[in-house]
Amino acid sequence: MRFAAVVGARPEFVQLTPLSLALREVGHEQVIIHTGQHYDDRMSATFFEELPLPKPDYHLGVGSGRHGVQTGAMLEQLERVLMRDRPDGVIVFGDTNSTLAAALAAVKLHIPVAHVEAGLRSFNRTMPEEINRVVTDHVATRLFSPTETGMRNLEREGITRGVEVTGDVMYDILRRVRPRLAKRAHQLLPALGLEPGGYVLATIHRPGNTDDPEAMQRIARAFTRAEMPVMFSVHPRTRKLLDQYGIPWGAHVSLIEPVGYLDMLTLEESARCVATDSGGVQKEAFLLGVPCVTMREDTEWVETVEYGWNVLTGSRTEAIIAGIQRPRPAPPARNPFGEGDAARRIAESLRTWSGNLQPRDERDVIELP
Ligand code: UD1
Ligand code: UDP
């Protein structure tokens, strides 16, 4: 079987890593298509250098733009590449515009779509990611859900065929690299002037926060009042907006460039608390046993909240401070994100999938103009 995996944004490079390894182990051929949604070295190239990821076979160089412009450009280019390449299936991850564009391009060419991280819902349709997830799930043939919750969400939308609960691929890669983090912390923390368990690690990139100067003011006030250093890895979208807002941050708040994946996990694992609006970072904090404050009103990773390791604070200053200062929760009764073998399960499952696919020669043959 030959699969095209489409990636474009930072979390997708992390998700692809264990799956790419597993696809190879199982003997599937893979073609990697990078849409170019993220393009700064620290948002893209770093991941391909640091992680055992093959170089993309295609780089579409789409870049930034409004949703319609960006998604439309991806759709057009992906269609061309898929028509030329004719993979047996297209694999998409999560909920970005790259995910949506790839799913639409493939399904319209009658190429079946496998969605990794299927079934997650925040039930907030003002989030672009929620639209991307819902549409992708409804056009996918195979849906690999990280959690039981994801499977139930799909059931409620009438999707029961092709669904499997596999666990979460981001846990696979985290589990693999975790033994290397302690040694890394010995060097990284002193270089940044940090004590283990003595700082907050922050990330912010959701438009609901970044595009609202007042929300960013409230968050800045909370960080400024935190009684410990705050290491804030600033996403380029956030950096551009903060430069316009000119918000003052306390002296103990360090605004740093995005860090590589291993440094990020190292900083998460040694933090007293993680404060974020990222999906992946909430989940990693849980898996690393670090309390999390999520500066959103909802989350798709509901288990992290149910187990007491995550609190939803929106951008409310007092709630963020209380969340950072809260006592450490009790250890979770179980890990709802699987066994750390999700990628292998998915790759194996895709092997037995061949019977469901239309044979190549029965598909429409579309010539490139
Ligand atoms: C995207 C995803 C979001 C994901 C996030 C991960 C969508 C709709 N959103 O959000 O789900 O959580 O990636 O990080 O797909 N920019 C740069 N350099 C880059 C990339 C972005 O400067 O390498 C700036 C540009 O000004 C751009 C802005 O960031 O307009 C937003 O980038 P975009 O990829 O559109 O969305 P993200 O906010 O990164
Ligand atoms: N990440 C990273 N460096 C950073 C911030 C995040 O390597 O400075 C990693 C993080 O560990 C996780 C992934 O990027 O694996 C999450 O991506 P992001 O927060 O951009 O997107 P989301 O998960 O919200 O879609």
Short mmCIF file of N, CA and C in Angstrom, two decimals, residues 85-162:
data_model
loop_
_atom_site.label_atom_id
_atom_site.label_comp_id
_atom_site.label_asym_id
_atom_site.label_seq_id
_atom_site.Cartn_x
_atom_site.Cartn_y
_atom_site.Cartn_z
N ASP A 85 0.24 11.63 -8.40
CA ASP A 85 0.84 10.57 -7.59
C ASP A 85 -0.05 9.36 -7.38
N ARG A 86 -1.34 9.56 -7.39
CA ARG A 86 -2.34 8.50 -7.19
C ARG A 86 -1.97 7.53 -6.05
N PRO A 87 -1.85 8.01 -4.81
CA PRO A 87 -1.60 7.07 -3.71
C PRO A 87 -2.85 6.21 -3.46
N ASP A 88 -2.69 5.12 -2.72
CA ASP A 88 -3.85 4.28 -2.38
C ASP A 88 -4.73 4.95 -1.33
N GLY A 89 -4.11 5.79 -0.53
CA GLY A 89 -4.88 6.48 0.51
C GLY A 89 -4.15 7.74 0.93
N VAL A 90 -4.90 8.66 1.53
CA VAL A 90 -4.29 9.90 2.04
C VAL A 90 -4.49 9.92 3.55
N ILE A 91 -3.41 10.19 4.27
CA ILE A 91 -3.48 10.25 5.74
C ILE A 91 -3.40 11.72 6.16
N VAL A 92 -4.36 12.12 6.98
CA VAL A 92 -4.34 13.49 7.51
C VAL A 92 -4.39 13.44 9.04
N PHE A 93 -3.97 14.52 9.67
CA PHE A 93 -3.83 14.55 11.13
C PHE A 93 -4.60 15.73 11.71
N GLY A 94 -5.24 15.51 12.82
CA GLY A 94 -5.75 16.63 13.61
C GLY A 94 -6.75 17.52 12.90
N ASP A 95 -6.49 18.83 12.89
CA ASP A 95 -7.56 19.80 12.63
C ASP A 95 -7.11 21.11 12.00
N THR A 96 -6.03 21.07 11.25
CA THR A 96 -5.55 22.35 10.68
C THR A 96 -6.17 22.57 9.29
N ASN A 97 -5.87 23.72 8.72
CA ASN A 97 -6.32 23.97 7.34
C ASN A 97 -5.68 22.99 6.38
N SER A 98 -4.48 22.53 6.67
CA SER A 98 -3.82 21.52 5.83
C SER A 98 -4.62 20.21 5.87
N THR A 99 -5.14 19.88 7.05
CA THR A 99 -5.94 18.66 7.22
C THR A 99 -7.19 18.73 6.34
N LEU A 100 -7.89 19.84 6.45
CA LEU A 100 -9.15 20.02 5.71
C LEU A 100 -8.90 19.99 4.21
N ALA A 101 -7.90 20.74 3.76
CA ALA A 101 -7.62 20.82 2.32
C ALA A 101 -7.26 19.44 1.78
N ALA A 102 -6.44 18.71 2.50
CA ALA A 102 -6.01 17.39 2.01
C ALA A 102 -7.19 16.42 1.96
N ALA A 103 -8.02 16.47 2.98
CA ALA A 103 -9.17 15.55 3.02
C ALA A 103 -10.11 15.85 1.85
N LEU A 104 -10.37 17.12 1.59
CA LEU A 104 -11.28 17.48 0.49
C LEU A 104 -10.67 17.14 -0.86
N ALA A 105 -9.40 17.46 -1.04
CA ALA A 105 -8.75 17.18 -2.33
C ALA A 105 -8.80 15.69 -2.61
N ALA A 106 -8.50 14.88 -1.61
CA ALA A 106 -8.42 13.43 -1.82
C ALA A 106 -9.80 12.83 -2.10
N VAL A 107 -10.75 13.18 -1.28
CA VAL A 107 -12.05 12.52 -1.38
C VAL A 107 -12.72 12.84 -2.71
N LYS A 108 -12.47 14.04 -3.23
CA LYS A 108 -13.06 14.41 -4.53
C LYS A 108 -12.38 13.67 -5.68
N LEU A 109 -11.17 13.15 -5.41
CA LEU A 109 -10.50 12.33 -6.43
C LEU A 109 -10.79 10.83 -6.18
N HIS A 110 -11.69 10.56 -5.26
CA HIS A 110 -12.05 9.19 -4.87
C HIS A 110 -10.87 8.45 -4.26
N ILE A 111 -9.99 9.19 -3.63
CA ILE A 111 -8.89 8.54 -2.89
C ILE A 111 -9.32 8.51 -1.42
N PRO A 112 -9.39 7.34 -0.81
CA PRO A 112 -9.87 7.26 0.58
C PRO A 112 -8.96 8.00 1.56
N VAL A 113 -9.59 8.54 2.57
CA VAL A 113 -8.88 9.37 3.56
C VAL A 113 -8.87 8.65 4.91
N ALA A 114 -7.71 8.61 5.53
CA ALA A 114 -7.60 8.13 6.91
C ALA A 114 -7.31 9.34 7.80
N HIS A 115 -8.13 9.52 8.84
CA HIS A 115 -7.96 10.67 9.73
C HIS A 115 -7.39 10.21 11.08
N VAL A 116 -6.18 10.66 11.35
CA VAL A 116 -5.55 10.37 12.64
C VAL A 116 -5.91 11.50 13.60
N GLU A 117 -6.38 11.16 14.78
CA GLU A 117 -6.91 12.11 15.77
C GLU A 117 -8.35 12.47 15.40
N ALA A 118 -9.09 11.46 14.98
CA ALA A 118 -10.50 11.67 14.62
C ALA A 118 -11.38 11.77 15.86
N GLY A 119 -12.51 12.43 15.69
CA GLY A 119 -13.56 12.39 16.72
C GLY A 119 -13.46 13.43 17.83
N LEU A 120 -12.39 14.21 17.84
CA LEU A 120 -12.27 15.20 18.92
C LEU A 120 -13.21 16.36 18.65
N ARG A 121 -13.81 16.87 19.68
CA ARG A 121 -14.72 18.01 19.54
C ARG A 121 -14.55 18.95 20.74
N SER A 122 -14.51 20.26 20.42
CA SER A 122 -14.56 21.25 21.49
C SER A 122 -16.00 21.77 21.62
N PHE A 123 -16.81 21.44 20.62
CA PHE A 123 -18.19 21.93 20.51
C PHE A 123 -18.25 23.46 20.45
N ASN A 124 -17.18 24.03 19.93
CA ASN A 124 -17.13 25.48 19.75
C ASN A 124 -16.87 25.75 18.27
N ARG A 125 -17.93 26.09 17.56
CA ARG A 125 -17.79 26.24 16.11
C ARG A 125 -17.22 27.59 15.69
N THR A 126 -16.84 28.43 16.67
CA THR A 126 -16.11 29.64 16.28
C THR A 126 -14.62 29.32 16.12
N MET A 127 -14.22 28.13 16.54
CA MET A 127 -12.81 27.73 16.34
C MET A 127 -12.67 27.15 14.95
N PRO A 128 -11.73 27.67 14.15
CA PRO A 128 -11.57 27.09 12.80
C PRO A 128 -11.28 25.60 12.86
N GLU A 129 -10.57 25.18 13.91
CA GLU A 129 -10.20 23.77 14.03
C GLU A 129 -11.42 22.87 14.16
N GLU A 130 -12.48 23.37 14.81
CA GLU A 130 -13.68 22.54 15.00
C GLU A 130 -14.33 22.25 13.64
N ILE A 131 -14.37 23.27 12.79
CA ILE A 131 -14.94 23.08 11.45
C ILE A 131 -14.07 22.08 10.69
N ASN A 132 -12.77 22.24 10.79
CA ASN A 132 -11.85 21.35 10.07
C ASN A 132 -12.03 19.90 10.52
N ARG A 133 -12.21 19.70 11.82
CA ARG A 133 -12.36 18.33 12.35
C ARG A 133 -13.66 17.71 11.88
N VAL A 134 -14.75 18.48 12.00
CA VAL A 134 -16.07 17.93 11.67
C VAL A 134 -16.10 17.53 10.20
N VAL A 135 -15.66 18.43 9.33
CA VAL A 135 -15.72 18.14 7.89
C VAL A 135 -14.82 16.95 7.57
N THR A 136 -13.62 16.95 8.11
CA THR A 136 -12.67 15.85 7.82
C THR A 136 -13.25 14.51 8.27
N ASP A 137 -13.82 14.47 9.46
CA ASP A 137 -14.39 13.20 9.93
C ASP A 137 -15.52 12.72 9.03
N HIS A 138 -16.28 13.66 8.49
CA HIS A 138 -17.42 13.25 7.68
C HIS A 138 -17.04 12.80 6.27
N VAL A 139 -15.82 13.11 5.84
CA VAL A 139 -15.42 12.62 4.51
C VAL A 139 -14.39 11.48 4.60
N ALA A 140 -13.91 11.19 5.82
CA ALA A 140 -12.87 10.16 5.97
C ALA A 140 -13.49 8.76 5.88
N THR A 141 -12.70 7.82 5.36
CA THR A 141 -13.12 6.42 5.29
C THR A 141 -12.69 5.69 6.56
N ARG A 142 -11.50 6.03 7.03
CA ARG A 142 -10.98 5.39 8.25
C ARG A 142 -10.74 6.49 9.27
N LEU A 143 -11.24 6.25 10.50
CA LEU A 143 -11.14 7.27 11.54
C LEU A 143 -10.46 6.68 12.75
N PHE A 144 -9.24 7.15 13.03
CA PHE A 144 -8.46 6.65 14.15
C PHE A 144 -8.58 7.64 15.30
N SER A 145 -9.36 7.24 16.29
CA SER A 145 -9.62 8.15 17.40
C SER A 145 -8.64 7.88 18.53
N PRO A 146 -8.10 8.93 19.14
CA PRO A 146 -7.17 8.70 20.25
C PRO A 146 -7.86 8.21 21.52
N THR A 147 -9.16 8.52 21.65
CA THR A 147 -9.84 8.25 22.93
C THR A 147 -11.24 7.66 22.70
N GLU A 148 -11.76 7.07 23.77
CA GLU A 148 -13.15 6.56 23.76
C GLU A 148 -14.11 7.74 23.54
N THR A 149 -13.78 8.87 24.13
CA THR A 149 -14.63 10.05 23.98
C THR A 149 -14.79 10.40 22.50
N GLY A 150 -13.68 10.33 21.78
CA GLY A 150 -13.70 10.64 20.35
C GLY A 150 -14.64 9.71 19.61
N MET A 151 -14.59 8.43 19.98
CA MET A 151 -15.47 7.46 19.32
C MET A 151 -16.94 7.80 19.60
N ARG A 152 -17.24 8.17 20.83
CA ARG A 152 -18.64 8.51 21.18
C ARG A 152 -19.09 9.77 20.43
N ASN A 153 -18.19 10.74 20.31
CA ASN A 153 -18.54 11.95 19.55
C ASN A 153 -18.91 11.60 18.12
N LEU A 154 -18.16 10.68 17.53
CA LEU A 154 -18.43 10.29 16.14
C LEU A 154 -19.78 9.56 16.06
N GLU A 155 -20.02 8.70 17.02
CA GLU A 155 -21.30 7.95 17.06
C GLU A 155 -22.47 8.91 17.06
N ARG A 156 -22.34 9.99 17.86
CA ARG A 156 -23.42 10.98 17.96
C ARG A 156 -23.68 11.67 16.64
N GLU A 157 -22.64 11.73 15.80
CA GLU A 157 -22.81 12.34 14.47
C GLU A 157 -23.12 11.29 13.41
N GLY A 158 -23.41 10.08 13.86
CA GLY A 158 -23.82 9.02 12.93
C GLY A 158 -22.66 8.32 12.24
N ILE A 159 -21.43 8.55 12.72
CA ILE A 159 -20.28 7.90 12.09
C ILE A 159 -19.87 6.70 12.94
N THR A 160 -20.14 5.52 12.42
CA THR A 160 -19.80 4.30 13.18
C THR A 160 -18.91 3.36 12.38
N ARG A 161 -18.94 3.51 11.05
CA ARG A 161 -18.12 2.61 10.22
C ARG A 161 -16.72 3.18 10.06
N GLY A 162 -15.74 2.28 10.13
CA GLY A 162 -14.34 2.69 9.90
C GLY A 162 -13.68 3.36 11.09
#
